[in-house]
Short mmCIF file of C-alpha atoms in Angstrom, two decimals:
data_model
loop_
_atom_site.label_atom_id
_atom_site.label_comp_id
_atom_site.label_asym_id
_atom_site.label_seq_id
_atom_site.Cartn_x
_atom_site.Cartn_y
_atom_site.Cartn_z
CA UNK A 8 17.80 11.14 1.04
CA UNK A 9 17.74 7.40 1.94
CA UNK A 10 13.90 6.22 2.98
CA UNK A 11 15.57 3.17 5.13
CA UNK A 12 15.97 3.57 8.91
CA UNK A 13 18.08 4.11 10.92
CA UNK A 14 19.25 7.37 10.22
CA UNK A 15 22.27 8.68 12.15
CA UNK A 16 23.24 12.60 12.25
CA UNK A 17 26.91 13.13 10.57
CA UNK A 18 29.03 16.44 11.37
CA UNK A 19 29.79 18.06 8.03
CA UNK A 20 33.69 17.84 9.24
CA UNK A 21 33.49 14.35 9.92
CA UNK A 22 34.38 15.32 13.68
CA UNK A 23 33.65 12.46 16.43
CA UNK A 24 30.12 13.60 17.63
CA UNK A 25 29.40 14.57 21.21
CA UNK A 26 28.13 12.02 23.49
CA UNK A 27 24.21 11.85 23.52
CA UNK A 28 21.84 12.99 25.65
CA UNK A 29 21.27 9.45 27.68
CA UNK A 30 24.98 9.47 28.12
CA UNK A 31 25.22 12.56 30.20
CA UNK A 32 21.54 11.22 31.71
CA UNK A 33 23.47 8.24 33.27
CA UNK A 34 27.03 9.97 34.32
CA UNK A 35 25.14 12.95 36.70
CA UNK A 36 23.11 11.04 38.70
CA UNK A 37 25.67 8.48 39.38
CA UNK A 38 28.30 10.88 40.03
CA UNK A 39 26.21 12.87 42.68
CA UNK A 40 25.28 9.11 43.66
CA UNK A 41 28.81 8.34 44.23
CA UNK A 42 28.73 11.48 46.63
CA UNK A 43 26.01 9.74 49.18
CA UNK A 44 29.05 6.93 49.72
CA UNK A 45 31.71 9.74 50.36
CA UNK A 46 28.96 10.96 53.11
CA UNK A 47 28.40 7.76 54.41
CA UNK A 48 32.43 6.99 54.72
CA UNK A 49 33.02 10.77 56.20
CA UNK A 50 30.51 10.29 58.59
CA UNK A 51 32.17 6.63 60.01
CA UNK A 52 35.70 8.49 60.51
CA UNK A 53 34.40 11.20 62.44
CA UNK A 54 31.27 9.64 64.23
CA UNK A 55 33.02 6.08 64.77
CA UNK A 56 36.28 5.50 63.47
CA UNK A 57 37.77 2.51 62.51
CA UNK A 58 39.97 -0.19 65.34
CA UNK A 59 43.63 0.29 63.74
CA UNK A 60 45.03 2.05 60.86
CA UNK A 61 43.42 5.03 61.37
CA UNK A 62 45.42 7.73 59.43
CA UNK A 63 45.58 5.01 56.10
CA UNK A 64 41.85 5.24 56.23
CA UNK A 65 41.41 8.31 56.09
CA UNK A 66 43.98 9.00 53.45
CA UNK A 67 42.01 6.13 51.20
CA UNK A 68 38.47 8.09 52.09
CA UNK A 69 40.35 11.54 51.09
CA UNK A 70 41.60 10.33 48.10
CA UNK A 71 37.99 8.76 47.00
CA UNK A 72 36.21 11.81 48.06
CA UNK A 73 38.47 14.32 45.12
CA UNK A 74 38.22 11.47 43.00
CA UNK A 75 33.93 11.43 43.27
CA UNK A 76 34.26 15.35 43.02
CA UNK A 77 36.40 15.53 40.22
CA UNK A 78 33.97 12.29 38.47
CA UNK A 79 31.07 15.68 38.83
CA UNK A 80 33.32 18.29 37.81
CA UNK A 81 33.55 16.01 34.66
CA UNK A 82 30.34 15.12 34.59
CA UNK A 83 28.96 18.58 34.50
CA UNK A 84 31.57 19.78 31.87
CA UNK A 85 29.67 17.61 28.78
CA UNK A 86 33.07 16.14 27.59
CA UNK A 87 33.38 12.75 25.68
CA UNK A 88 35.38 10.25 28.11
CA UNK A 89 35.89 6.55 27.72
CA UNK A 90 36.64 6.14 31.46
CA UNK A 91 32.73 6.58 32.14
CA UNK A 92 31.49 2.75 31.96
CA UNK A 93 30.39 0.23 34.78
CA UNK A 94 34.12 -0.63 34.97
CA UNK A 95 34.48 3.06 38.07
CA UNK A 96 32.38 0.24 39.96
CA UNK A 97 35.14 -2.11 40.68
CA UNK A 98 37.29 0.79 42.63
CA UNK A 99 34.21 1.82 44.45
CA UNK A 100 34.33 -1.67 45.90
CA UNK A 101 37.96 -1.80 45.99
CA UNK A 102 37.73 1.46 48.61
CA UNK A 103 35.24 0.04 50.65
CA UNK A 104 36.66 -3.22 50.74
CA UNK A 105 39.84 -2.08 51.91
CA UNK A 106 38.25 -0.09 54.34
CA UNK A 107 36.78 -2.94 56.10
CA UNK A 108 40.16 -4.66 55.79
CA UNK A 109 42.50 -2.10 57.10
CA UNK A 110 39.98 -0.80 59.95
CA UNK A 111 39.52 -4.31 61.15
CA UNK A 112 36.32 -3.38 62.26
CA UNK A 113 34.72 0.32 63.56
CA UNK A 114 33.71 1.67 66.71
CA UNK A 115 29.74 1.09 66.44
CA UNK A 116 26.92 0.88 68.89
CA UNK A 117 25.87 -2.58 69.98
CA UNK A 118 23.77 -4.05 67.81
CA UNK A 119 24.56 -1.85 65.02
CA UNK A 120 26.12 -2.71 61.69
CA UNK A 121 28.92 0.19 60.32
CA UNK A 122 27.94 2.65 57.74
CA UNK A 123 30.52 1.25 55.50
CA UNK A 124 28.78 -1.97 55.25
CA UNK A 125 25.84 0.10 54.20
CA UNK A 126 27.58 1.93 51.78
CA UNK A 127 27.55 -1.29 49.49
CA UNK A 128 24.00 -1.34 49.33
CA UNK A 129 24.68 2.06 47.27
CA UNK A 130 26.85 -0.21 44.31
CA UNK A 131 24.27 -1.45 42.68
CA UNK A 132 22.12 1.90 42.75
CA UNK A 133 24.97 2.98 41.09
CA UNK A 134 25.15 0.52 38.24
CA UNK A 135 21.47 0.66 37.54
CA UNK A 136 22.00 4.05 36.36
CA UNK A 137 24.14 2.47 33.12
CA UNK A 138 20.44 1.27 32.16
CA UNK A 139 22.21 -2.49 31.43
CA UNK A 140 20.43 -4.74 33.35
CA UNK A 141 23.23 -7.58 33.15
CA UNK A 142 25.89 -5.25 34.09
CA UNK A 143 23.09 -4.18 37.31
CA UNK A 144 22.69 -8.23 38.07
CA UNK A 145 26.69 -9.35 37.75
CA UNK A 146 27.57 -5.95 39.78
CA UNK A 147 25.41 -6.97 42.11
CA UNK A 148 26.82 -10.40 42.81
CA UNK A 149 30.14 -9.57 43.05
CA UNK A 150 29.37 -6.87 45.41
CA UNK A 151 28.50 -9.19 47.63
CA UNK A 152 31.08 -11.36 47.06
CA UNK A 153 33.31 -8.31 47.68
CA UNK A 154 31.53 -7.48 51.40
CA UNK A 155 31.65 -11.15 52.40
CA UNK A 156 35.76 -11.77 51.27
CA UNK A 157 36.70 -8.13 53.30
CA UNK A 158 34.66 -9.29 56.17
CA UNK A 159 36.61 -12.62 56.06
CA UNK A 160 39.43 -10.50 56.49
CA UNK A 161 38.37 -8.24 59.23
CA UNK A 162 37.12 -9.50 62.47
CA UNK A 163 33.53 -7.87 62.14
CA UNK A 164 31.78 -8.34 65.96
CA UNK A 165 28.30 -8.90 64.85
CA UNK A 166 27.70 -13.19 63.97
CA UNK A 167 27.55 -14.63 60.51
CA UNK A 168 23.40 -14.62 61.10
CA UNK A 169 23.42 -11.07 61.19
CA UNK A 170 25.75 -11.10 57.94
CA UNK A 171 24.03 -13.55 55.78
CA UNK A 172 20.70 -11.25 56.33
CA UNK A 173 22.66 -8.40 55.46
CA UNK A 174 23.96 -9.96 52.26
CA UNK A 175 20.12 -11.35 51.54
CA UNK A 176 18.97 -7.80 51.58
CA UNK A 177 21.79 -6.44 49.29
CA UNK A 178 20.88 -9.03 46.73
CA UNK A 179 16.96 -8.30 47.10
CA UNK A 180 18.35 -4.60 46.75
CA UNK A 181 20.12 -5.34 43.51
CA UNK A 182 17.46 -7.73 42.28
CA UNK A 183 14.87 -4.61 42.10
CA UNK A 184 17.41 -2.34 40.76
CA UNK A 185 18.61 -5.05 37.56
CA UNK A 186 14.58 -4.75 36.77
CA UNK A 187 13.97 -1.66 37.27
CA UNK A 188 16.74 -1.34 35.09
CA UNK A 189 15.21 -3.63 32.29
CA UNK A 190 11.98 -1.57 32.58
CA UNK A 191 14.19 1.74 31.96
CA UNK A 192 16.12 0.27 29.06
CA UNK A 193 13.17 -1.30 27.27
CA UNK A 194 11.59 2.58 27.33
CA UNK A 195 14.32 3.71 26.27
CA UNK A 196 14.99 1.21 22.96
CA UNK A 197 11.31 2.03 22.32
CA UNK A 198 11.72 5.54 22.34
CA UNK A 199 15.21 5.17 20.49
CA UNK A 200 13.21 2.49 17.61
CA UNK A 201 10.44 5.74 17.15
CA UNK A 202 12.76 7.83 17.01
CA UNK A 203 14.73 6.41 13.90
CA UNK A 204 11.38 5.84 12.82
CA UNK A 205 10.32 9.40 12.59
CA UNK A 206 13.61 10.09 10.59
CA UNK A 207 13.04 7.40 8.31
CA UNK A 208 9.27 8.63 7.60
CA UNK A 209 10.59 12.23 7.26
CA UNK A 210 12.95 11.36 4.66
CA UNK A 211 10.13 8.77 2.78
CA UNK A 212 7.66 11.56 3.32
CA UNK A 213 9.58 13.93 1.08
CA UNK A 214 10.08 11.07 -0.97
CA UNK A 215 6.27 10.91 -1.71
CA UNK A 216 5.73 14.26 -1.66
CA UNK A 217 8.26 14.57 -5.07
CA UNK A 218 6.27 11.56 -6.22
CA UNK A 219 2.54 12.87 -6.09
CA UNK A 220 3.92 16.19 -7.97
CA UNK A 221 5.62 13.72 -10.81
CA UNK A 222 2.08 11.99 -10.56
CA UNK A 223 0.13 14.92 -10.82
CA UNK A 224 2.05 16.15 -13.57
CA UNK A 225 1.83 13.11 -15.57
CA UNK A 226 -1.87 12.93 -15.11
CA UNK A 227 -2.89 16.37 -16.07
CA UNK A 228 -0.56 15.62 -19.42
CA UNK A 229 -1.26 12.40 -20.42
CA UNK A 230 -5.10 13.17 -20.30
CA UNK A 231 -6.29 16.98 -19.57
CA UNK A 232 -3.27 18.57 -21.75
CA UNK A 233 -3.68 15.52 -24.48
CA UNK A 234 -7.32 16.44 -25.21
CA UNK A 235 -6.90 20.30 -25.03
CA UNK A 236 -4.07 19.77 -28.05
CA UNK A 237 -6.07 17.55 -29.74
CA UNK A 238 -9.03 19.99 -29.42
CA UNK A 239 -6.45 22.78 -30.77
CA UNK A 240 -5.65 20.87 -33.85
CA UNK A 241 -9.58 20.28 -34.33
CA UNK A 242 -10.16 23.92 -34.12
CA UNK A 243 -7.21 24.45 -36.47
CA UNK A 244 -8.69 22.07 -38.96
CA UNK A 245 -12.27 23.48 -38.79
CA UNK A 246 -11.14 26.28 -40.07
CA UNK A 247 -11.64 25.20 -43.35
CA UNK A 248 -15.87 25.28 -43.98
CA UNK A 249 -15.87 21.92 -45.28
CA UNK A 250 -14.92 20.24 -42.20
CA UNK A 251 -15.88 23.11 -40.01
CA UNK A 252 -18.63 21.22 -38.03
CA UNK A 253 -17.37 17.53 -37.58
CA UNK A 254 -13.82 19.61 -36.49
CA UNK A 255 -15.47 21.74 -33.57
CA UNK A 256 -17.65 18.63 -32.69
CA UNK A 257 -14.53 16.75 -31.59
CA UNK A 258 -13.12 20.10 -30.45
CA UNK A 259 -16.26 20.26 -27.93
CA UNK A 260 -16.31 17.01 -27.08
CA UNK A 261 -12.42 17.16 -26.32
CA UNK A 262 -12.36 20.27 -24.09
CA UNK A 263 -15.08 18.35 -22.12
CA UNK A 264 -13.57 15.82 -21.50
CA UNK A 265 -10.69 18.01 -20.71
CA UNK A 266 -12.91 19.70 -18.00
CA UNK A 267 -14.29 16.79 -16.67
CA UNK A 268 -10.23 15.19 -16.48
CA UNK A 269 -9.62 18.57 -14.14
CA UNK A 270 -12.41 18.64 -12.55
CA UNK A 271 -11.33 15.08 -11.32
CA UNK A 272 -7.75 15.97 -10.48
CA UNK A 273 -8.36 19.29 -8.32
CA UNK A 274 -11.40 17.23 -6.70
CA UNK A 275 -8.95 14.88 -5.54
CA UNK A 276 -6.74 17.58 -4.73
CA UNK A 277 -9.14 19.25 -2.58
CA UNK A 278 -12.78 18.43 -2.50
CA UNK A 279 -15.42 21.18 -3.14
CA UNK A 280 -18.10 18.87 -1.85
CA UNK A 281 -16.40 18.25 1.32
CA UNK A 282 -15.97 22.30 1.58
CA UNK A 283 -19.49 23.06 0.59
CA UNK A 284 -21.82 20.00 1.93
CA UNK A 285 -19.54 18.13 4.43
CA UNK A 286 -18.15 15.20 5.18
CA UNK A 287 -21.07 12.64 4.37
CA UNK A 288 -21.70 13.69 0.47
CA UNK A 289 -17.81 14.40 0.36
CA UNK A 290 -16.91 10.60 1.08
CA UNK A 291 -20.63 9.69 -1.05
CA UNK A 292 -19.02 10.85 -4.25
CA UNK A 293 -15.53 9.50 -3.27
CA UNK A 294 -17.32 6.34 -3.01
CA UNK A 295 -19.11 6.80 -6.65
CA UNK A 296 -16.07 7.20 -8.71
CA UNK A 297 -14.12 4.27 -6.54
CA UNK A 298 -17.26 1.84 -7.02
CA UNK A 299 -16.36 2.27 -11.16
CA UNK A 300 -12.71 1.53 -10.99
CA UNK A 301 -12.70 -1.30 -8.47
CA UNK A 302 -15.96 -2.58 -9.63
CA UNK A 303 -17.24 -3.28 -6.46
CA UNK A 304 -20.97 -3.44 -4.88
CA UNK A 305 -20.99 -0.61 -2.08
CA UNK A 306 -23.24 -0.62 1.20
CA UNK A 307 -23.44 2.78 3.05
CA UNK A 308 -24.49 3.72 6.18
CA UNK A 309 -24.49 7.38 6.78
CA UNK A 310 -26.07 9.19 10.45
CA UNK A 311 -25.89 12.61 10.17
CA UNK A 312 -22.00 14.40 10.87
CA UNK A 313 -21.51 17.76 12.31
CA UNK A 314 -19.57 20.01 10.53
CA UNK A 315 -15.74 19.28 12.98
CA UNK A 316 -11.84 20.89 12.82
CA UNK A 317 -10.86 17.66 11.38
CA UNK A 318 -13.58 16.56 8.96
CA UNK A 319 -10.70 17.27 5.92
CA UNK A 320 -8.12 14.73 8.00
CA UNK A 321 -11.44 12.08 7.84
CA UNK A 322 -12.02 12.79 4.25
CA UNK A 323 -8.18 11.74 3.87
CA UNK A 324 -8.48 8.92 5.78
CA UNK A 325 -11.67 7.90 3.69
CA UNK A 326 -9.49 8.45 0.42
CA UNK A 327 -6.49 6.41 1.59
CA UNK A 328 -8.27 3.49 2.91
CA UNK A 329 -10.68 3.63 -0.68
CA UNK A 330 -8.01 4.18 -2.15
CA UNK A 331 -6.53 1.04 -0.91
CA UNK A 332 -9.21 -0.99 -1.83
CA UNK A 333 -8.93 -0.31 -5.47
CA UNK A 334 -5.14 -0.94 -5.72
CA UNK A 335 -4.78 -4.36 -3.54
CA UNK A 336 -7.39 -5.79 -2.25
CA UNK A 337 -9.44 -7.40 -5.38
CA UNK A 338 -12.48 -6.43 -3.12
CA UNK A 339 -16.08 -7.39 -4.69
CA UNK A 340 -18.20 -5.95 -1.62
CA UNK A 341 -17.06 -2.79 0.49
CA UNK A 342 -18.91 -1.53 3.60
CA UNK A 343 -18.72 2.08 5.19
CA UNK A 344 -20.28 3.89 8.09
CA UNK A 345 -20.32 7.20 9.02
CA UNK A 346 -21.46 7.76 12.47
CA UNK A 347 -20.88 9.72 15.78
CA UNK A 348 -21.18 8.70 19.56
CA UNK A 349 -20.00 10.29 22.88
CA UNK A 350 -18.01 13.37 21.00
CA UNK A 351 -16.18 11.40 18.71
CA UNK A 352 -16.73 10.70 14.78
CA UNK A 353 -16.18 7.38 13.82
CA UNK A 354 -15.83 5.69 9.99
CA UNK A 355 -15.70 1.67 9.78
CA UNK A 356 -14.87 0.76 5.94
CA UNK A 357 -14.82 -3.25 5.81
CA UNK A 358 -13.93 -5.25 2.55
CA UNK A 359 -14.14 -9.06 1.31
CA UNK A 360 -10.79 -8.56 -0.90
CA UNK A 361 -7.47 -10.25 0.27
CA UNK A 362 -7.20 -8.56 3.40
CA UNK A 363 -3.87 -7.38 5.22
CA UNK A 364 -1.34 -9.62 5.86
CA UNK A 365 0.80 -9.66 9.42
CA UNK A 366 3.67 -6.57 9.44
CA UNK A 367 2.15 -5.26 5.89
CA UNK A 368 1.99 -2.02 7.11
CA UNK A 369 5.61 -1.99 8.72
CA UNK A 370 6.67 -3.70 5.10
CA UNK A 371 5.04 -0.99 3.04
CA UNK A 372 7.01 1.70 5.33
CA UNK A 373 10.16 -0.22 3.65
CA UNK A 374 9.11 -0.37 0.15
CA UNK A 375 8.53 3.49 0.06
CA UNK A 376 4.95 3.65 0.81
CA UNK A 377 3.51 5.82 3.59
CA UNK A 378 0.22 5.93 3.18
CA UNK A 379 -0.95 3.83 6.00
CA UNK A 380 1.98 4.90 8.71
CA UNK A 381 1.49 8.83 7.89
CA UNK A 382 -2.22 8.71 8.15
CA UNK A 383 -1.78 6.92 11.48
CA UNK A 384 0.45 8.95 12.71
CA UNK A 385 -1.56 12.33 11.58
CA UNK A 386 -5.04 10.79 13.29
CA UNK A 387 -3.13 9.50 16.55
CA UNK A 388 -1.68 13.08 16.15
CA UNK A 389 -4.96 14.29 16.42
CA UNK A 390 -6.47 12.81 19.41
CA UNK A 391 -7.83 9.65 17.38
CA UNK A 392 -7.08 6.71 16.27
CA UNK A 393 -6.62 3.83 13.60
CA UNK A 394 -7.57 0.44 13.69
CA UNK A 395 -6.75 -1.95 11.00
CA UNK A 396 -7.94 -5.99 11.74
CA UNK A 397 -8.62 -9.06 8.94
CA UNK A 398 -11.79 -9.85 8.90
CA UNK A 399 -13.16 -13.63 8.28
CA UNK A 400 -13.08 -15.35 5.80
CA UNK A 401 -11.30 -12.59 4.30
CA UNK A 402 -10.79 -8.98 3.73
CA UNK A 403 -10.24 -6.04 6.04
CA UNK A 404 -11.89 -3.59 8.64
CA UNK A 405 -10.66 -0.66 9.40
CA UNK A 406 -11.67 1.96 12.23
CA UNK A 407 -11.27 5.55 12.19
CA UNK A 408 -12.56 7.30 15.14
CA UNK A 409 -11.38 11.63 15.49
CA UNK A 410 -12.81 14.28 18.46
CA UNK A 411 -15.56 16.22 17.22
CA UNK A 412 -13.81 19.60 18.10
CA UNK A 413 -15.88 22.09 16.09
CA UNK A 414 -15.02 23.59 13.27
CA UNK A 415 -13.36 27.19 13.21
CA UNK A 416 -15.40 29.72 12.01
#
């Protein structure tokens, strides 16, 4: 499995896939959309129909109203179609433009603009729902372009005051749709981006997973396994009296250190401290063997921790960010606290190493390494979260805080 993102879903068959879910989220609100200007252009025929050319408009209105209903028989029927795009807009305006044109104006009451003209404010609702804010803006524009040219055509009875304000309020119309639009779209990348993000972790997760068994195996046979052969081949040789003592001497000493190599490995693996006396002597004697290997002076700062659900998820956050420290950061002074406030555990560990450059985490994702990312997103999981800033002149400080839900019994 690849680690990089972007990960797409493949039928086995190499069949076309089905259209996605946001695809069929923009086609059935528009279509139903496209059924509130079928309403709007039934209601002028009946209620106040047009000056001349009756019977044509009604034949165009007919024809646009099974058009819009077969649009949400289509819609509703999940089938792949390259006809649904921004381009159905133009021959909504092409209907109610020649509507205006052939009618040369509708029966109205004084004063009153016809629903036709108002069914233009509905073309931009309509292209909003494509979530492309520069098809939303252009649509927009040339819809009213499109109302102004077929009222130059017809002889409308209201003045060219009454007009322009019309126009002014389709544009203000449009103008909140094209960012509405923008907000949509942006939420929708985002979700999109974690999305392919989640795959690509999923797939880097395993990744790591295979790895920590190939480094567990390696460990506990380069050193446990290495000294209990070599104590074998001591007890082998003290079988002979004359070397029977100096033999079982390194045999001892061998199977100790053997014992001391496992003890090492399983409490990495799980901590009996952590089970047994908690979180603060758990992340104490995490802290002793680090100090050794990174060579590093330690300051501590423990207030007394409750025994919580997610003490084990702190311990692993104490491990990876320790952990951390002795690979990379060249630290000479490393600070923890342990401490608890309003319900919620916190942990602050703060070195003076080389600190965390901008996007390191995001660039560590890429190389294969999860540490970081997975423990964020397993505390954030969690109700908590993870805070990683440089500190000055250099180094790091990083903030775990986690609900004190209590423990299970």
């Amino acid at each position: 499995m690849s680690g990089g993102g972007g990960l797409r879903p493949e039928a086995a068959d190499g069949a076309p896939q089905r259209p996605p879910p946001r695809s069929l989220g923009e086609r059935r609100p528009q279509a139903l959309a496209r059924l509130l200007i079928v309403l709007l252009l039934l209601v002028q025929l009946v209620r106040f129909p047009p000056h001349e050319h009756g019977a044509a408009c009604a034949v165009v209105v007919a024809g646009y109203a099974l058009w819009s209903l077969l649009l949400v028989a289509t819609a509703w029927s999940d089938r792949p179609g390259t006809w649904w795009t921004w381009h159905l807009l133009w021959l909504d305006l092409a209907v109610l433009g020649s509507l205006l044109v052939l009618s040369q104006g509708f029966v109205s009451p004084t004063g009153a603009r016809p629903l036709v003209d108002d069914a233009f404010f509905l073309v931009p609702v309509l292209a909003a729902f494509q979530l492309r804010p520069r098809v939303t803006g252009v649509m927009t524009c040339v819809t009213a372009l499109a109302y102004l040219l077929a009222l130059a055509l017809s002889r409308g009875d209201l003045g060219w005051a009454s007009v322009a304000l019309h126009v002014l309020s389709l544009l203000l119309l449009g103008a909140v749709c094209t960012s509405l639009t923008w907000v949509q779209s942006e939420r929708v990348r985002t979700v999109e981006k974690l999305m392919e993000q989640s795959h690509a972790l999923l797939g880097l997760a395993m990744d790591a997973q295979e790895r920590e068994r190939r480094s567990l195996a390696e460990a506990l046979h380069d050193q446990a396994l290495q000294n209990v052969l070599a104590a074998r081949q001591d007890v082998d040789e003290g079988r002979s009296p004359e070397y029977r003592q100096e033999a079982l001497g390194r045999a001892d000493l061998a199977l100790a250190e053997a014992a001391q190599q496992m003890r090492s490995i399983v409490g990495e693996l799980h901590p009996a401290v952590l089970e047994e006396l908690g979180l603060v002597r758990a992340v104490q004697a995490l802290l002793e063997r680090a100090r050794d290997r990174g060579r590093f002076d330690v300051r501590e700062h423990y207030e007394s921790v409750p025994r919580f659900r997610l003490e084990t998820l702190a311990f692993d956050a104490a491990r990876e960010l320790i952990g951390n420290i002795v690979k990379h950061a060249g630290a000479r002074h490393v600070r923890i606290r342990l401490y608890t406030r309003d319900g919620t555990m916190g942990m602050l560990v703060e070195d003076d190493g080389v600190g965390l450059p901008p996007g390191a985490t995001t660039d560590s994702v890429r190389r294969g390494h999860i540490g970081l990312a997975s423990l964020r997103v397993r505390i954030e999981s969690a109700g908590g979260r993870l805070l990683l800033e440089p500190r000055l002149p250099g180094g790091t400080s990083a903030l775990v805080e986690l609900p004190l839900a209590p423990a299970a019994d």
